[in-house]
CSV table of C-alpha atoms in Angstrom, one decimal:
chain,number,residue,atom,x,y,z
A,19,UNK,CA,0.0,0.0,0.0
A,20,UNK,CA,1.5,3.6,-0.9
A,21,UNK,CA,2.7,5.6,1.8
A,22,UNK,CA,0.8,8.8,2.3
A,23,UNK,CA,3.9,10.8,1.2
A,24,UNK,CA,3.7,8.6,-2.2
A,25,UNK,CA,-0.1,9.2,-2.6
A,26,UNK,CA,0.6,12.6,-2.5
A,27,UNK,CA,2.7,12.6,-5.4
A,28,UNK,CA,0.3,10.9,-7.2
A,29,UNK,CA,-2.7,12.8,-6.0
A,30,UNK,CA,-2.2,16.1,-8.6
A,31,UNK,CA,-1.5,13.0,-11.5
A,32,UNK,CA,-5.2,11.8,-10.6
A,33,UNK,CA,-6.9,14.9,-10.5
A,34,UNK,CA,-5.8,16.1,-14.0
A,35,UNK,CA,-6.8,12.4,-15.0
A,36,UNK,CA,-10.3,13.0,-13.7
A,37,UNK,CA,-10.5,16.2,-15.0
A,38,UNK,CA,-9.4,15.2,-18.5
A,39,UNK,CA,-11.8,12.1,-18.6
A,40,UNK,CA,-14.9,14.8,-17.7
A,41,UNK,CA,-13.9,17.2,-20.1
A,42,UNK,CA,-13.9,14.6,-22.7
A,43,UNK,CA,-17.0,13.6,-21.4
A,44,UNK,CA,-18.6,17.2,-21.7
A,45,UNK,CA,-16.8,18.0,-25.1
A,46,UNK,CA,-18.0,14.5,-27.0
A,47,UNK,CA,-21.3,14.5,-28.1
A,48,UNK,CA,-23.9,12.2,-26.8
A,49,UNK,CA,-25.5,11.4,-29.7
A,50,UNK,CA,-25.7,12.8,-33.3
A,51,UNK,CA,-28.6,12.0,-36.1
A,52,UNK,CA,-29.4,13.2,-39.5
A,53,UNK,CA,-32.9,15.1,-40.1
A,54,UNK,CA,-34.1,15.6,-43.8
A,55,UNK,CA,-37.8,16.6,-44.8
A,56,UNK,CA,-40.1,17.0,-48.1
A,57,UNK,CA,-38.7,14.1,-50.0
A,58,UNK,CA,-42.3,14.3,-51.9
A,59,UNK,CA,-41.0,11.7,-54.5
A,60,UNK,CA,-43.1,11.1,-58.0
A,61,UNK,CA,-42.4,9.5,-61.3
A,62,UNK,CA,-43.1,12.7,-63.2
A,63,UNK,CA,-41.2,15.7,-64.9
A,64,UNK,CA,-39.4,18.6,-62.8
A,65,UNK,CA,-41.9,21.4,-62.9
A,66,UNK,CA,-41.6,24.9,-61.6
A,67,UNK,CA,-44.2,25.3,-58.3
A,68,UNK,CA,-47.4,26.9,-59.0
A,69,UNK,CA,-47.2,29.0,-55.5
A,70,UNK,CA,-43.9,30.7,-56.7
A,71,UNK,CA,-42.2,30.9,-60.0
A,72,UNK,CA,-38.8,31.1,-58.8
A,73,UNK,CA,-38.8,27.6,-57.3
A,74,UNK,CA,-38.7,24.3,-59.1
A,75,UNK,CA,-40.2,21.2,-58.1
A,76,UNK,CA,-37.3,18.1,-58.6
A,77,UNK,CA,-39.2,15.1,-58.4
A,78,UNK,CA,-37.4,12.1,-59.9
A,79,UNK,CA,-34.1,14.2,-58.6
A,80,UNK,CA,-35.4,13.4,-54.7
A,81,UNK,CA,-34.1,10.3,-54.6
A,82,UNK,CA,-30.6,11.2,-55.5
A,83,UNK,CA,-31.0,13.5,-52.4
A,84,UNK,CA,-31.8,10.9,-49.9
A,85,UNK,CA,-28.6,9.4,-51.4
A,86,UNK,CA,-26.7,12.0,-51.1
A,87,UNK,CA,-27.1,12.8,-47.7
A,88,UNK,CA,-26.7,9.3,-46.7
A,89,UNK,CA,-23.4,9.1,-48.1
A,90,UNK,CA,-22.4,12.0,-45.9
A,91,UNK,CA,-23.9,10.0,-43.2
A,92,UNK,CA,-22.0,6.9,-43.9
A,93,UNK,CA,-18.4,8.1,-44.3
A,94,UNK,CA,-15.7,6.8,-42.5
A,95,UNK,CA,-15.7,8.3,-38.9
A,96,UNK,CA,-18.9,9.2,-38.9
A,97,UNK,CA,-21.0,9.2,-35.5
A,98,UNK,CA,-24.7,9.3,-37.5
A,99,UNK,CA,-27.0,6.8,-35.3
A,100,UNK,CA,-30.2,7.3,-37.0
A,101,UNK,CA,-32.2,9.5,-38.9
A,102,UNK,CA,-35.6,11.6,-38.6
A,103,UNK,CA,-37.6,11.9,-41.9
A,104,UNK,CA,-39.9,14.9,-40.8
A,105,UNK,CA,-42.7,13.8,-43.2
A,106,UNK,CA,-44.0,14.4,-47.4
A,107,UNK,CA,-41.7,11.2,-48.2
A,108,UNK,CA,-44.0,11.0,-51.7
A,109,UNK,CA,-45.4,13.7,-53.1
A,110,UNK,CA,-49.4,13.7,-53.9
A,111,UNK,CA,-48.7,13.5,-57.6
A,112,UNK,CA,-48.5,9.9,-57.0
A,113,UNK,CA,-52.0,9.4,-56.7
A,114,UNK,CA,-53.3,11.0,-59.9
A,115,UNK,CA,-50.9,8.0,-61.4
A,116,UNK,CA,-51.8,5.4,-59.8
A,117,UNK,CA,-48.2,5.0,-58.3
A,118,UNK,CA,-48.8,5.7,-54.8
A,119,UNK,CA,-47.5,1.8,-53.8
A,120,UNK,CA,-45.0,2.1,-56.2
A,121,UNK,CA,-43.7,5.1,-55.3
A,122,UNK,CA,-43.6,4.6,-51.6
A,123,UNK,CA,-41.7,1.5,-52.0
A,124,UNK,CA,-39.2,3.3,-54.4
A,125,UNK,CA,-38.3,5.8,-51.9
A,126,UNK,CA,-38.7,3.7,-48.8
A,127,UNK,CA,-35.9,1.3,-50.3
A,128,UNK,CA,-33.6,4.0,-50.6
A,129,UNK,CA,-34.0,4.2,-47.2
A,130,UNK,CA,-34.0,1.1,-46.0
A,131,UNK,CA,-30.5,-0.3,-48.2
A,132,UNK,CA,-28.9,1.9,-45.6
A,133,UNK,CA,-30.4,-0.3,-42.8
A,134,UNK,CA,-27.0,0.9,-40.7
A,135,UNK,CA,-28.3,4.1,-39.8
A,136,UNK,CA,-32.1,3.4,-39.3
A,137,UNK,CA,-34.8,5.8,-40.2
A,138,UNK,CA,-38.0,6.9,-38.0
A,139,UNK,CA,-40.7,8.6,-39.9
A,140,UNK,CA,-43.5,11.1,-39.3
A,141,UNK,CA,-46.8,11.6,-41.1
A,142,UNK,CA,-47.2,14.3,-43.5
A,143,UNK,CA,-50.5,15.3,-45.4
A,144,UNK,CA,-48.4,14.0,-49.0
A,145,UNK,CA,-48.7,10.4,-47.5
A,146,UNK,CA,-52.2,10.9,-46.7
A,147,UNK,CA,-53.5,12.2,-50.2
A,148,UNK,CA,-52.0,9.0,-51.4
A,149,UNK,CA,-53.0,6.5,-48.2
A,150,UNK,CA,-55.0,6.1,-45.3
A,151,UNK,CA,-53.8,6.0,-42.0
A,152,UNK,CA,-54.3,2.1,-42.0
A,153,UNK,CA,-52.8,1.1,-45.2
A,154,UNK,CA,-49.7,4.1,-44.3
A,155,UNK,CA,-49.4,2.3,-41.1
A,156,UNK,CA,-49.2,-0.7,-42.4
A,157,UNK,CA,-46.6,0.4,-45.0
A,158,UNK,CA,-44.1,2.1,-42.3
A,159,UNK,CA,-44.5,-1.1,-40.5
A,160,UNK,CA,-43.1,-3.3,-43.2
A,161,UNK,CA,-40.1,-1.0,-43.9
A,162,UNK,CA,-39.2,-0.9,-40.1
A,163,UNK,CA,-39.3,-5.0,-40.1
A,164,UNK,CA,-36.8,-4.7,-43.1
A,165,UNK,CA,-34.4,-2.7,-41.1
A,166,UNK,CA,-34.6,-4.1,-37.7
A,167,UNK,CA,-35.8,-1.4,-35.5
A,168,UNK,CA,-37.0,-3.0,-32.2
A,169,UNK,CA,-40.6,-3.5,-32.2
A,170,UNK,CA,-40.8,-1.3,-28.6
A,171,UNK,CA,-39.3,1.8,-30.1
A,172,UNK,CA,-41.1,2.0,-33.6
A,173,UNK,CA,-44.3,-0.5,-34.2
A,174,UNK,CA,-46.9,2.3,-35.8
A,175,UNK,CA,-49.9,-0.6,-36.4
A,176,UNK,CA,-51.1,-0.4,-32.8
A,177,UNK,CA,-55.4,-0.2,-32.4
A,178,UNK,CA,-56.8,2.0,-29.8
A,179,UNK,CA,-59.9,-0.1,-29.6
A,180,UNK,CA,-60.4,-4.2,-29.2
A,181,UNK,CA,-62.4,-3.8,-32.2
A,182,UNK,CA,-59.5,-3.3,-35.4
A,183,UNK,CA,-62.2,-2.5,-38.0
A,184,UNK,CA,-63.6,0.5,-36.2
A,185,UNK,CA,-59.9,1.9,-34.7
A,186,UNK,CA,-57.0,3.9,-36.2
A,187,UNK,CA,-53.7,2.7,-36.1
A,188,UNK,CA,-51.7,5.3,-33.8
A,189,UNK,CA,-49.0,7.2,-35.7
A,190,UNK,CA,-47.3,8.8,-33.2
A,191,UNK,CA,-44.6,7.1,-31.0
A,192,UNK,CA,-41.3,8.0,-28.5
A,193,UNK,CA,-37.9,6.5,-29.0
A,194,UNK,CA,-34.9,6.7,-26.3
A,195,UNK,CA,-31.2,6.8,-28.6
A,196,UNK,CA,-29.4,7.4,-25.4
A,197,UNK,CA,-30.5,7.2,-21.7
A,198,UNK,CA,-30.9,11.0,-21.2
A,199,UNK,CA,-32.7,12.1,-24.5
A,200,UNK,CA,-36.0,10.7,-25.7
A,201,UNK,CA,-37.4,11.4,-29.4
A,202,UNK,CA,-40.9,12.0,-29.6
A,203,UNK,CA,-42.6,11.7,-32.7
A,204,UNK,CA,-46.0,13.7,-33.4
A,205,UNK,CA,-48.6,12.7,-35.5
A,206,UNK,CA,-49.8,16.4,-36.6
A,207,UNK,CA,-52.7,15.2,-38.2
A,208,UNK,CA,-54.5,13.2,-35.2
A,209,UNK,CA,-57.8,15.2,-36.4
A,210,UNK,CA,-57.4,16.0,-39.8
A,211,UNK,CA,-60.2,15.4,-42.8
A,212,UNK,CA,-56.8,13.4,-44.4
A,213,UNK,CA,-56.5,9.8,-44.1
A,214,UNK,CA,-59.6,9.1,-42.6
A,215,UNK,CA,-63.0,8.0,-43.7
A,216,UNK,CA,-65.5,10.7,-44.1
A,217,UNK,CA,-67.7,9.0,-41.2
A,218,UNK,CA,-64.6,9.2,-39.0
A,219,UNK,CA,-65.3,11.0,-35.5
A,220,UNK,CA,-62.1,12.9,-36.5
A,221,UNK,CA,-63.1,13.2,-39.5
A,222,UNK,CA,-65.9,14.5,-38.5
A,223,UNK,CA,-64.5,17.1,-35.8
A,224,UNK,CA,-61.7,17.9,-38.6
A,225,UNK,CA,-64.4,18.9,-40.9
A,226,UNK,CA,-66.3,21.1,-38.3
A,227,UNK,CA,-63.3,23.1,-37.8
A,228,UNK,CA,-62.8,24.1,-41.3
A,229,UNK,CA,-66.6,24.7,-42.1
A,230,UNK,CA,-66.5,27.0,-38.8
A,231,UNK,CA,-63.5,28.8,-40.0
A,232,UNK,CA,-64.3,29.0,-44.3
A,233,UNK,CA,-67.9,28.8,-44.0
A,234,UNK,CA,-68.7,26.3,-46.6
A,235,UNK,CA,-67.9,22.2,-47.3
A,236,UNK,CA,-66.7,22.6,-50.5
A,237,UNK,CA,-63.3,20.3,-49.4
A,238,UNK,CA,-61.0,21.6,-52.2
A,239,UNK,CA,-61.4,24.9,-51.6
A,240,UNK,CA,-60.3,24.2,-47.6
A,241,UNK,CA,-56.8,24.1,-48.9
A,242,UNK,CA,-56.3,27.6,-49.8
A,243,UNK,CA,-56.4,30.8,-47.2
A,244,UNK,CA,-59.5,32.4,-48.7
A,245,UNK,CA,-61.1,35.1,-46.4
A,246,UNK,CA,-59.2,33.8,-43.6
A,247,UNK,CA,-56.6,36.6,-42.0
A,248,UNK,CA,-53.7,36.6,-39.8
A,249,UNK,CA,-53.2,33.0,-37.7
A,250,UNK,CA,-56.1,31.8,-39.0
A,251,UNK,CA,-54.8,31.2,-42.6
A,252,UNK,CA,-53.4,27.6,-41.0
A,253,UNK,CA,-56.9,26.4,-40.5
A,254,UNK,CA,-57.0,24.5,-43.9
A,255,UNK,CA,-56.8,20.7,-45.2
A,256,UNK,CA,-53.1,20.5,-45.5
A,257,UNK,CA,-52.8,21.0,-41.7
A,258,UNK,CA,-54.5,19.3,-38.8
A,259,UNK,CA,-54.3,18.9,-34.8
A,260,UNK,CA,-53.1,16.7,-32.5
A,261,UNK,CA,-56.2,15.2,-30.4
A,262,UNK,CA,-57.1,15.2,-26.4
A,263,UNK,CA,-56.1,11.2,-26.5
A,264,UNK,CA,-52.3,12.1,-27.9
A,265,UNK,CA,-52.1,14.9,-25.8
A,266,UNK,CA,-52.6,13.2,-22.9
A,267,UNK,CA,-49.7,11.0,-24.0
A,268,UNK,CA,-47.8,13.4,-24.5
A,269,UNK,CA,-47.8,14.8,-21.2
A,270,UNK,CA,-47.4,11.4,-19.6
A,271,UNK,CA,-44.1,11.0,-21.8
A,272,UNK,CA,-42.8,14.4,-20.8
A,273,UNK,CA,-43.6,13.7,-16.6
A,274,UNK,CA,-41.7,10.7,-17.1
A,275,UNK,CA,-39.0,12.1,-18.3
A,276,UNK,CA,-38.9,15.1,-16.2
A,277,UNK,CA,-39.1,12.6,-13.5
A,278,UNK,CA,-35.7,10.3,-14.7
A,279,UNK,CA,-33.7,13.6,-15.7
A,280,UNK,CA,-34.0,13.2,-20.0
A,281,UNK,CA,-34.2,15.7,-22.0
A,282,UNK,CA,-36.5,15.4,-25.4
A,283,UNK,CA,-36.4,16.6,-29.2
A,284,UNK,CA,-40.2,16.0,-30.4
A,285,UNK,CA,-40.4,16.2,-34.0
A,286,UNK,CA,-43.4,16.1,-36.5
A,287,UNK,CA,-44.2,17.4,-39.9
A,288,UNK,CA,-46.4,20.7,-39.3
A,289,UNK,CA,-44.9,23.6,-37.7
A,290,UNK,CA,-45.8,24.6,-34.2
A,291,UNK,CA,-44.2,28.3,-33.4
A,292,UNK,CA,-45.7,31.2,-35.7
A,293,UNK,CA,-41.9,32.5,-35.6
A,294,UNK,CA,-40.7,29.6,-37.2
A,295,UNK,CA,-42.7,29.6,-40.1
A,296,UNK,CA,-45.6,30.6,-42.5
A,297,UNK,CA,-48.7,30.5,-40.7
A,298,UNK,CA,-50.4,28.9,-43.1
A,299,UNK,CA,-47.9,25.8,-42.2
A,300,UNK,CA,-49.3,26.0,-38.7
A,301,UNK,CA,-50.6,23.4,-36.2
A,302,UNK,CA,-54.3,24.2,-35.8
A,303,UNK,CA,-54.0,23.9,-32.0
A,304,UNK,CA,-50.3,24.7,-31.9
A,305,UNK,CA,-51.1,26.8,-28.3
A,306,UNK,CA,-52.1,23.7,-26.8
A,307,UNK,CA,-48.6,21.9,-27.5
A,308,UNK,CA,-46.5,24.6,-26.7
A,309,UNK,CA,-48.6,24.9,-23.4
A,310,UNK,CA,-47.9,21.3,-22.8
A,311,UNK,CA,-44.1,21.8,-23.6
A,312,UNK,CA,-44.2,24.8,-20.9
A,313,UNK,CA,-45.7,22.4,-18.0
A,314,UNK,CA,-42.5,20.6,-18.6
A,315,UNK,CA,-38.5,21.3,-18.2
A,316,UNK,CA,-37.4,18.4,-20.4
A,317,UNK,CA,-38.2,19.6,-23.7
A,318,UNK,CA,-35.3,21.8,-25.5
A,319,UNK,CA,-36.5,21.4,-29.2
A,320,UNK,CA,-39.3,20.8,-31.9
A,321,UNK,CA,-38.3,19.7,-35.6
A,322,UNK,CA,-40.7,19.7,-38.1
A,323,UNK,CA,-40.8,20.1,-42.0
A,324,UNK,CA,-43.9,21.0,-44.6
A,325,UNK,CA,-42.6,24.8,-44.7
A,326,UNK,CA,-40.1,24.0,-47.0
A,327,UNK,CA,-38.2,26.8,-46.2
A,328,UNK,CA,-35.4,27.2,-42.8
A,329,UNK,CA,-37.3,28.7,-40.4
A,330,UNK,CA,-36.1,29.3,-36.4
A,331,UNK,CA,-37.9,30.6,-33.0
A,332,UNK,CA,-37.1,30.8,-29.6
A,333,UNK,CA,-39.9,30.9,-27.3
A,334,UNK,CA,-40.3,31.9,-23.5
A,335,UNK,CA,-39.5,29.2,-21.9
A,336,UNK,CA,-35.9,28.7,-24.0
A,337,UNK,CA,-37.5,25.8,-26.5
A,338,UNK,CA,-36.3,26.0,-30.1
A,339,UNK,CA,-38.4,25.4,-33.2
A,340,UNK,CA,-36.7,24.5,-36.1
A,341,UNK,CA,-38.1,24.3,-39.8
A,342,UNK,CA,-35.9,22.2,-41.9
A,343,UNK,CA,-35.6,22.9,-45.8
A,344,UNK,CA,-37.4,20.6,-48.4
A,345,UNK,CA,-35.8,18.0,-50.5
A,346,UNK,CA,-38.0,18.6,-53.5
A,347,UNK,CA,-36.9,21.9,-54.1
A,348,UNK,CA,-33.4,21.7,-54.0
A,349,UNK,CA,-31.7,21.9,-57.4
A,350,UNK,CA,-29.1,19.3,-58.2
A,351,UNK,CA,-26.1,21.0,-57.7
A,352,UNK,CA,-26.6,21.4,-53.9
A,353,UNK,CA,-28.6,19.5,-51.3
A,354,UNK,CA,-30.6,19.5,-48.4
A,355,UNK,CA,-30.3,18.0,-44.9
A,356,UNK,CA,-28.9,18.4,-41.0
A,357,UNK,CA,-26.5,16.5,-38.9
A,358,UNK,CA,-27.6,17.3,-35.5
A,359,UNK,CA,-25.3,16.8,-32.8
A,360,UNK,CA,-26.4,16.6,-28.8
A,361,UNK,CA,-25.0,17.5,-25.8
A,362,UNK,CA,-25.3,17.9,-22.2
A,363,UNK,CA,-25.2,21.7,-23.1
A,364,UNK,CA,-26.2,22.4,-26.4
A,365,UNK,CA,-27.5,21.0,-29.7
A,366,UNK,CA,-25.3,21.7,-32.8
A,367,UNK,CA,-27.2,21.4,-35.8
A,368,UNK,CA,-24.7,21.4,-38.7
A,369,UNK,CA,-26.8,22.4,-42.0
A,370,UNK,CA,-25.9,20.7,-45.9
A,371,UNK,CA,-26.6,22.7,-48.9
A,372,UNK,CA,-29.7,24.9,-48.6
A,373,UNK,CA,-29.9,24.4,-44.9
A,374,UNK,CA,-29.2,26.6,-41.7
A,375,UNK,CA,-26.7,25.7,-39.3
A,376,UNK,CA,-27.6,26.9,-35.9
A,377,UNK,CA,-25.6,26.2,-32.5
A,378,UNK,CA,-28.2,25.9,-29.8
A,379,UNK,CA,-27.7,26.4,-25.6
A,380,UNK,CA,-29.4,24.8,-23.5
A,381,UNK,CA,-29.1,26.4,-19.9
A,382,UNK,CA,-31.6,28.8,-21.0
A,383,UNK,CA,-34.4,26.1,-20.5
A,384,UNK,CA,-36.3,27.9,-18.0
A,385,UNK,CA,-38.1,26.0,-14.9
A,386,UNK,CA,-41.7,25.6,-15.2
A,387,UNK,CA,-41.9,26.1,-11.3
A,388,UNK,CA,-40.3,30.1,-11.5
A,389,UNK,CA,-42.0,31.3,-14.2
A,390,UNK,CA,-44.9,33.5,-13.8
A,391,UNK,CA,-48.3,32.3,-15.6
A,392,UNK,CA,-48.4,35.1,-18.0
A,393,UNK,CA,-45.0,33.8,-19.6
A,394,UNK,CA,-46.7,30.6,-20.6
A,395,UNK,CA,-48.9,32.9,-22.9
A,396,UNK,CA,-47.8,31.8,-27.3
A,397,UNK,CA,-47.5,34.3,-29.3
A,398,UNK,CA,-50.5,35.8,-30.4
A,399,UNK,CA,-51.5,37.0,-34.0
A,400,UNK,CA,-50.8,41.4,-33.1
A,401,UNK,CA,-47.8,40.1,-31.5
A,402,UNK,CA,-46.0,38.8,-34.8
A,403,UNK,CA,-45.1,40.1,-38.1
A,404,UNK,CA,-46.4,37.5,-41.0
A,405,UNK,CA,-43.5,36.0,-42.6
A,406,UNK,CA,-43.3,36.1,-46.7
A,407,UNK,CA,-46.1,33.4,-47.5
A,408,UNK,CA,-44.8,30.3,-49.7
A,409,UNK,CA,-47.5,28.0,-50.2
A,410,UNK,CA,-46.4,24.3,-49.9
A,411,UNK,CA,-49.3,22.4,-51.7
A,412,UNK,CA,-49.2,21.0,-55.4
């Protein structure tokens, strides 16, 4: 045994070891992932967008995307543990072909060849002009198998009710990559009038909503802003909201992980902060997330897509929103797509091509227990200036 003279000697020696092996600790980062968006894949001709002139519309050129930012994935030294595809994998073109199976299976396998670096999906409205929610479900659940993502982390074909015939498969689900972050996964259009029968209760509420806001059933003409003004503009077909029963889930998946220290990145396809993107991209109860997000101290970001545009806001309580960039409009000679990077204090989201690069804190997560109730108030519509509008659908 060392004397205690000796084990002062070696006391210093130890320290600097310690110190070193935290720093490391504190400089590595815990886990990083890709995040691409608005693959919107079809057979057919590039076109330029009807909603603005200056943009073009790559179809058949979306795959090579996905490829592309795999391979960035993939190179030698990379730390890329999965990926998060924020939703419009196929593009509603599909359906006027009758390609919608043919071209989900097309994209989905350049997907799933990189069965390495698994990829969790979210819903977007494109996959629901081509599919409904059972036969989408059903679709995502046969990729997954092919790439061997544990049943308890991704497995989307799940009834709420005994009786299959009369349920919905539930599309939105949580993930843990590492034992202090969980991914939550949104399914922004819970009520939506996309995806589900016309006799569907949600359906059914979905359809309400718009009548009350538009004033008339004529469903096409849902999907444009009409007389609607300000924040209202996001109350058409192409969004929808997350229902009472997800909700509740939601807050039992953030308790738990306030309780057991995690932190969470939730991600979905529609937007929730009116900073962070056109409001006509907007969850129609967005207020009711972020309010949900604010009872909370574990959640630090949102990710979501459909904008097609970067978008970024910061709200009260020190939660970012991110919009990522679409694939379909990104010419050839560039790309589009993140490698996000987390760590016990920050995210580092490293944009490709088109997209932003932003280097995120985290000790300004405010807690819920300091903060005055008036804080917890979202933005509201004289509060904000309306971005440059950029209609997203076809």
């Amino acid at each position: 045994m060392p004397s205690a003279k000796n084990l002062g000697k070696f006391l210093p020696l130890f320290r600097r070891f310690i110190f070193t092996m935290d720093m490391q600790v504190f400089k590595d980062p815990i886990v990083t992932f890709g995040v691409l968006t608005d693959v919107q894949y079809a057979d057919h001709d590039d076109r330029i967008a009807d909603y603005d002139p200056s943009k073009t519309r790559y179809y058949r050129g979306a795959l090579e995307q996905v490829d592309v930012a795999f391979r960035f994935w993939e190179r030698p030294g990379s730390k890329v543990k999965f990926v998060l595809q924020l939703g419009d994998i196929i593009d509603g073109l599909n359906r006027y072909h009758g390609g919608s199976h043919l071209g989900l299976q097309q994209i989905l396998a350049h997907f799933e060849k990189h069965s390495s670096i698994p990829t969790f999906h979210t819903v977007g409205n494109h996959e629901l002009y081509n599919f409904n929610r059972k036969e989408l479900a059903s679709l995502f659940y046969e990729s997954v198998m092919k790439i061997n993502i544990p049943q308890e982390m991704f497995c989307p074909v799940k009834p709420i009710k005994e009786n299959y015939a009369k349920s919905s498969p539930i599309l939105y689900y949580k993930f843990c990559p590492a034992p202090d972050l969980k991914c939550i996964s949104l399914d922004c259009f819970d009520v939506s009038v996309l995806g589900y029968d016309s006799q569907h209760p949600k359906y059914q509420e979905a359809k309400n909503v718009l009548v009350s806001k538009h004033g008339h059933e004529v469903f096409d003409d849902w999907d444009c802003s009409g007389s609607l003004q300000g924040l209202d503009v996001r109350f058409q077909q192409m969004n929808g909201a997350v229902g009472q029963e997800q909700l509740v889930w939601l807050e039992q998946e953030l308790k738990e992980s306030d309780e057991i220290g995690q932190k969470v990145i939730v991600f979905g396809h529609v937007s929730l902060h009116p900073d962070s993107s056109d409001w006509s991209c907007l969850l129609w109860n967005y207020e009711e997330v972020i309010k949900t997000f604010h009872l909370h101290n574990c959640v630090i970001a949102y990710f979501s897509g459909h904008t097609h545009q970067s978008g970024y806001a910061l709200d009260t309580h020190g939660i970012s929103y991110i919009a990522f960039a679409g694939i379909l409009e990104t010419p050839p000679d560039t790309s589009a797509f993140a490698t996000v990077s987390y760590y016990h204090d920050r995210l580092e989201v490293q944009g490709h091509g088109i997209e932003n690069s932003y280097s995120i804190p985290l000790q300004g997560l405010k807690d819920k227990n300091a903060e005055n109730e008036s804080d917890d108030n979202t933005a509201t519509d004289s509060e904000l200036v309306h971005p440059s509008t950029i209609k997203v659908e076809v």
